[in-house]
Amino acid sequence: MNVIKELEQEQIAKLTAGKAIPDFGPGDTVTVNVKVVEGDRTRVQAYEGVCIARAGGGLNENFTVRKISYGEGVERVFPLYSPMIDSIKVVRRGKVRRAKLYYLRARRGKSARIGERSDRGTKGEADRSEAPEAAAE
């Protein structure tokens, strides 16, 4: 590994020391708790919406979250390893077939919904394992 990648890995380890970043992707509904500074006080504000894109790599990786606020679409780009992010929580997993969901910007209501992804492999494997036993009886 070259020197730049080593330094990047050290910085990522330092920035993620106290927090766990879950595995999420486009289509997933996430809640991002952001530290907001108001004067001399700091508070944590939740921002919940659909992740429509992940971009970049390494230390510079970021993700875009879109939500509808008072009937208006609002998008916010968060750097993944930002110290301003307190925590990220995956609310539900979305079943999508592309990496960038920019087409959601033009959609409203039911057409903007994303189906929920079930855990892959677990249900199908259970059905297959029970089938030979049922045939043997």
Backbone as numpy.savetxt, mean C-alpha at the origin, in Angstrom:
# Nx Ny Nz CAx CAy CAz Cx Cy Cz
28.06 -5.92 -3.98 27.21 -4.74 -3.98 28.11 -3.50 -3.98
27.71 -2.49 -4.72 28.56 -1.30 -4.78 28.33 -0.40 -3.57
29.14 0.60 -3.43 29.15 1.47 -2.26 27.84 2.24 -2.11
27.29 2.70 -3.22 26.05 3.49 -3.16 24.91 2.63 -2.62
24.80 1.39 -3.10 23.73 0.51 -2.63 23.91 0.18 -1.14
25.15 0.01 -0.71 25.41 -0.27 0.71 24.98 0.91 1.57
25.33 2.12 1.14 24.91 3.31 1.90 23.40 3.46 1.92
22.77 3.15 0.79 21.32 3.23 0.70 20.66 2.23 1.66
21.19 1.00 1.71 20.65 -0.02 2.61 20.82 0.40 4.07
21.94 1.02 4.41 22.15 1.51 5.78 21.13 2.57 6.15
20.87 3.51 5.21 19.90 4.57 5.46 18.49 4.00 5.60
18.14 3.02 4.76 16.82 2.39 4.86 16.66 1.71 6.21
17.70 1.00 6.65 17.66 0.32 7.96 17.51 1.34 9.09
18.19 2.47 8.96 18.12 3.51 9.99 16.73 4.16 10.04
16.13 4.40 8.86 14.83 5.05 8.81 13.67 4.13 9.21
13.84 2.84 9.02 12.77 1.90 9.36 13.01 1.20 10.70
13.87 1.77 11.52 14.26 1.12 12.78 13.06 0.83 13.68
12.18 1.78 13.88 11.08 1.59 14.82 9.76 1.22 14.18
9.71 1.12 12.86 8.42 0.87 12.23 8.53 -0.21 11.16
7.44 -0.92 10.99 7.39 -1.97 9.98 6.61 -1.46 8.77
7.16 -1.66 7.59 6.47 -1.25 6.37 5.86 -2.51 5.76
4.51 -2.57 5.70 3.89 -3.78 5.18 4.07 -3.92 3.68
3.83 -5.11 3.18 3.90 -5.38 1.76 2.57 -4.98 1.14
2.57 -3.93 0.35 1.34 -3.47 -0.30 1.67 -3.01 -1.70
0.63 -2.91 -2.53 0.84 -2.50 -3.91 -0.36 -1.74 -4.43
-0.37 -1.45 -5.71 -1.50 -0.75 -6.31 -2.79 -1.54 -6.15
-3.86 -0.83 -5.84 -5.15 -1.47 -5.63 -5.47 -1.71 -4.17
-4.47 -1.69 -3.32 -4.69 -1.92 -1.90 -5.16 -0.63 -1.23
-6.12 -0.77 -0.31 -6.56 0.36 0.48 -5.66 0.45 1.70
-5.02 1.58 1.88 -4.07 1.74 2.97 -4.44 2.95 3.83
-4.06 2.86 5.10 -4.16 4.00 6.01 -2.74 4.43 6.34
-2.42 5.67 6.00 -1.09 6.21 6.25 -1.23 7.22 7.39
-0.56 6.95 8.50 -0.56 7.89 9.62 0.62 8.83 9.43
0.30 10.11 9.22 1.30 11.12 8.90 1.48 12.06 10.08
2.72 12.39 10.38 3.00 13.37 11.43 2.78 14.76 10.85
1.93 15.54 11.50 1.62 16.90 11.06 2.11 17.87 12.12
2.89 18.88 11.70 3.43 19.87 12.63 2.56 21.12 12.54
2.00 21.51 13.68 1.19 22.73 13.77 1.80 23.61 14.85
2.51 24.61 14.42 3.19 25.49 15.38 4.30 24.73 16.08
4.20 24.60 17.39 5.22 23.86 18.14 4.75 22.46 18.53
3.53 22.11 18.10 2.99 20.78 18.43 3.02 19.86 17.22
3.12 18.58 17.49 3.08 17.57 16.43 1.96 16.59 16.74
1.16 16.28 15.73 0.10 15.30 15.91 0.14 14.32 14.75
-0.60 13.22 14.88 -0.64 12.20 13.83 -2.01 12.24 13.17
-2.02 12.35 11.86 -3.26 12.42 11.09 -3.33 11.23 10.15
-4.48 10.56 10.11 -4.66 9.39 9.25 -5.12 9.84 7.86
-4.57 9.22 6.84 -4.95 9.48 5.45 -5.24 8.12 4.84
-6.51 7.83 4.59 -6.90 6.51 4.08 -7.41 6.62 2.66
-6.89 5.76 1.78 -7.32 5.75 0.40 -6.71 4.57 -0.34
-6.91 4.56 -1.65 -6.43 3.48 -2.50 -5.04 3.85 -3.02
-4.11 2.94 -2.89 -2.79 3.12 -3.48 -2.94 2.93 -4.98
-2.66 3.98 -5.76 -2.83 3.87 -7.21 -1.51 3.69 -7.94
-0.37 3.90 -7.25 0.92 3.74 -7.92 2.04 3.62 -6.89
3.06 2.86 -7.29 4.33 2.86 -6.57 5.40 3.15 -7.60
6.33 4.01 -7.26 7.34 4.43 -8.23 8.69 4.54 -7.54
9.73 4.51 -8.34 11.08 4.66 -7.82 11.60 3.35 -7.26
12.75 3.43 -6.66 13.36 2.25 -6.09 14.33 2.61 -5.00
14.55 1.69 -4.11 15.49 1.92 -3.03 15.02 3.00 -2.08
15.91 3.89 -1.75 15.62 4.96 -0.80 14.65 5.98 -1.37
14.59 6.10 -2.69 13.74 7.10 -3.34 12.36 6.59 -3.71
11.96 5.44 -3.21 10.67 4.87 -3.58 9.53 5.68 -2.95
8.46 5.87 -3.73 7.30 6.58 -3.21 6.03 5.90 -3.70
4.91 6.26 -3.09 3.63 5.69 -3.48 2.57 6.78 -3.44
1.57 6.64 -4.31 0.50 7.62 -4.42 -0.78 7.03 -3.87
-1.44 7.78 -2.98 -2.70 7.35 -2.38 -3.79 8.31 -2.82
-4.92 7.76 -3.27 -6.05 8.57 -3.75 -7.26 8.30 -2.89
-7.94 9.37 -2.51 -9.19 9.23 -1.78 -10.17 10.28 -2.27
-11.44 10.07 -1.96 -12.47 11.03 -2.30 -12.84 11.77 -1.02
-12.64 13.08 -1.02 -12.92 13.91 0.14 -13.96 14.96 -0.22
-15.13 14.85 0.36 -16.25 15.76 0.09 -16.57 15.82 -1.39
-16.57 14.65 -2.05 -16.93 14.58 -3.45 -15.83 14.96 -4.42
-14.67 15.30 -3.92 -13.54 15.71 -4.76 -12.40 14.71 -4.60
-11.81 14.30 -5.70 -10.69 13.36 -5.64 -9.42 14.06 -5.16
-8.75 13.45 -4.19 -7.52 14.02 -3.63 -6.44 12.95 -3.71
-5.28 13.31 -4.25 -4.16 12.40 -4.32 -2.98 12.98 -3.55
-2.24 12.09 -2.92 -1.08 12.52 -2.17 0.05 11.53 -2.40
1.23 12.04 -2.65 2.40 11.20 -2.88 3.24 11.19 -1.61
3.53 9.97 -1.13 4.32 9.81 0.08 5.64 9.12 -0.25
6.77 9.65 0.20 8.01 8.88 0.13 7.91 7.71 1.11
8.27 6.52 0.67 8.08 5.32 1.49 8.88 5.37 2.78
10.09 5.90 2.72 10.96 5.92 3.90 11.03 7.29 4.55
9.97 8.07 4.44 9.96 9.41 5.02 9.83 9.34 6.53
10.56 10.20 7.25 10.38 10.25 8.70 9.03 10.86 9.10
8.35 11.50 8.16 7.03 12.08 8.45 5.93 11.02 8.49
6.20 9.82 7.99 5.22 8.74 8.04 5.41 8.00 9.35
4.33 7.98 10.15 4.37 7.30 11.44 4.17 5.80 11.24
3.15 5.42 10.47 2.90 4.00 10.20 2.04 3.86 8.95
2.06 2.66 8.37 1.24 2.32 7.22 0.51 1.03 7.56
-0.79 1.02 7.31 -1.59 -0.17 7.60 -2.41 -0.51 6.36
-2.39 -1.79 5.96 -3.18 -2.24 4.82 -4.58 -2.60 5.33
-5.60 -1.91 4.81 -6.98 -2.14 5.23 -7.58 -3.29 4.45
-7.43 -3.26 3.13 -7.90 -4.37 2.29 -7.04 -4.47 1.05
-6.95 -5.68 0.53 -6.15 -5.95 -0.65 -7.03 -5.88 -1.89
-6.56 -5.18 -2.91 -7.33 -5.03 -4.13 -6.85 -5.95 -5.23
-7.79 -6.43 -6.03 -7.46 -7.32 -7.14 -7.37 -6.48 -8.41
-6.15 -6.21 -8.85 -5.93 -5.39 -10.05 -4.94 -6.10 -10.96
-4.91 -5.68 -12.22 -4.06 -6.34 -13.20 -3.03 -5.40 -13.81
-2.84 -4.24 -13.23 -1.85 -3.32 -13.75 -1.16 -2.59 -12.61
-0.03 -2.00 -12.88 0.80 -1.39 -11.86 0.40 0.05 -11.54
-0.15 0.75 -12.51 -0.56 2.14 -12.30 -2.06 2.24 -12.55
-2.79 2.74 -11.58 -4.25 2.79 -11.67 -4.74 4.21 -11.94
-4.09 4.88 -12.87 -4.45 6.27 -13.17 -5.83 6.38 -13.79
-6.37 5.27 -14.32 -7.70 5.31 -14.93 -8.78 5.58 -13.89
-8.49 5.40 -12.60 -9.47 5.67 -11.54 -9.79 7.16 -11.43
-8.90 8.01 -11.94 -9.13 9.46 -11.87 -10.36 9.85 -12.66
-10.65 9.15 -13.74 -11.78 9.50 -14.61 -13.06 8.80 -14.20
-13.01 7.94 -13.19 -14.19 7.16 -12.82 -14.78 7.63 -11.50
-16.10 7.47 -11.39 -16.83 7.85 -10.19 -17.76 6.71 -9.79
-18.08 6.62 -8.53 -19.10 5.68 -8.07 -18.70 4.22 -8.22
-19.68 3.42 -8.71 -19.46 1.98 -8.78 -18.36 1.57 -9.74
-18.16 2.32 -10.81 -17.12 1.96 -11.77 -15.72 2.18 -11.23
-15.61 2.92 -10.13 -14.30 3.18 -9.53 -13.95 2.15 -8.46
-14.84 1.18 -8.25 -14.57 0.18 -7.21 -13.53 -0.83 -7.68
-12.81 -1.37 -6.71 -11.82 -2.40 -6.98 -12.21 -3.62 -6.17
-12.25 -4.78 -6.82 -12.62 -6.01 -6.13 -11.57 -6.41 -5.12
-12.00 -7.16 -4.11 -11.07 -7.56 -3.06 -10.36 -8.85 -3.45
-9.06 -8.87 -3.20 -8.25 -10.03 -3.53 -8.26 -10.99 -2.36
-8.59 -12.24 -2.62 -8.51 -13.25 -1.57 -7.07 -13.71 -1.48
-6.72 -14.35 -0.37 -5.36 -14.87 -0.24 -5.14 -15.95 -1.26
-4.13 -15.75 -2.10 -3.88 -16.66 -3.20 -3.36 -18.00 -2.71
-3.89 -19.07 -3.29 -3.35 -20.39 -3.03 -3.95 -21.11 -1.84
-4.37 -20.42 -0.80 -4.81 -21.10 0.41 -6.13 -21.84 0.20
-7.09 -21.21 -0.42 -8.38 -21.85 -0.62 -8.29 -22.96 -1.66
-7.61 -22.73 -2.75 -7.47 -23.71 -3.82 -6.74 -24.96 -3.37
-5.69 -24.79 -2.55 -4.94 -25.94 -2.07 -5.79 -26.78 -1.14
-6.61 -26.15 -0.32 -7.47 -26.88 0.61 -8.50 -27.69 -0.17
-9.05 -27.14 -1.23 -10.03 -27.85 -2.04 -9.39 -29.04 -2.74
-8.18 -28.86 -3.24 -7.50 -29.95 -3.95 -7.13 -31.08 -3.01
-6.73 -30.76 -1.78 -6.33 -31.79 -0.84 -7.53 -32.62 -0.37
-8.72 -32.02 -0.34 -9.91 -32.74 0.11 -10.50 -33.59 -1.02
-10.27 -33.22 -2.25 -10.87 -33.94 -3.39 -10.47 -35.40 -3.48
-9.20 -35.81 -3.36 -8.87 -37.23 -3.46 -9.50 -38.06 -2.34
-9.60 -37.49 -1.15 -10.22 -38.22 -0.05 -11.69 -38.48 -0.32
-12.38 -37.50 -0.88 -13.80 -37.64 -1.18 -14.00 -38.69 -2.27
-13.07 -38.75 -3.24 -13.18 -39.73 -4.32 -12.90 -41.13 -3.82
-12.07 -41.27 -2.81 -11.72 -42.59 -2.28 -12.87 -43.20 -1.49
-13.74 -42.39 -0.92 -14.84 -42.91 -0.09 -15.92 -43.53 -0.86
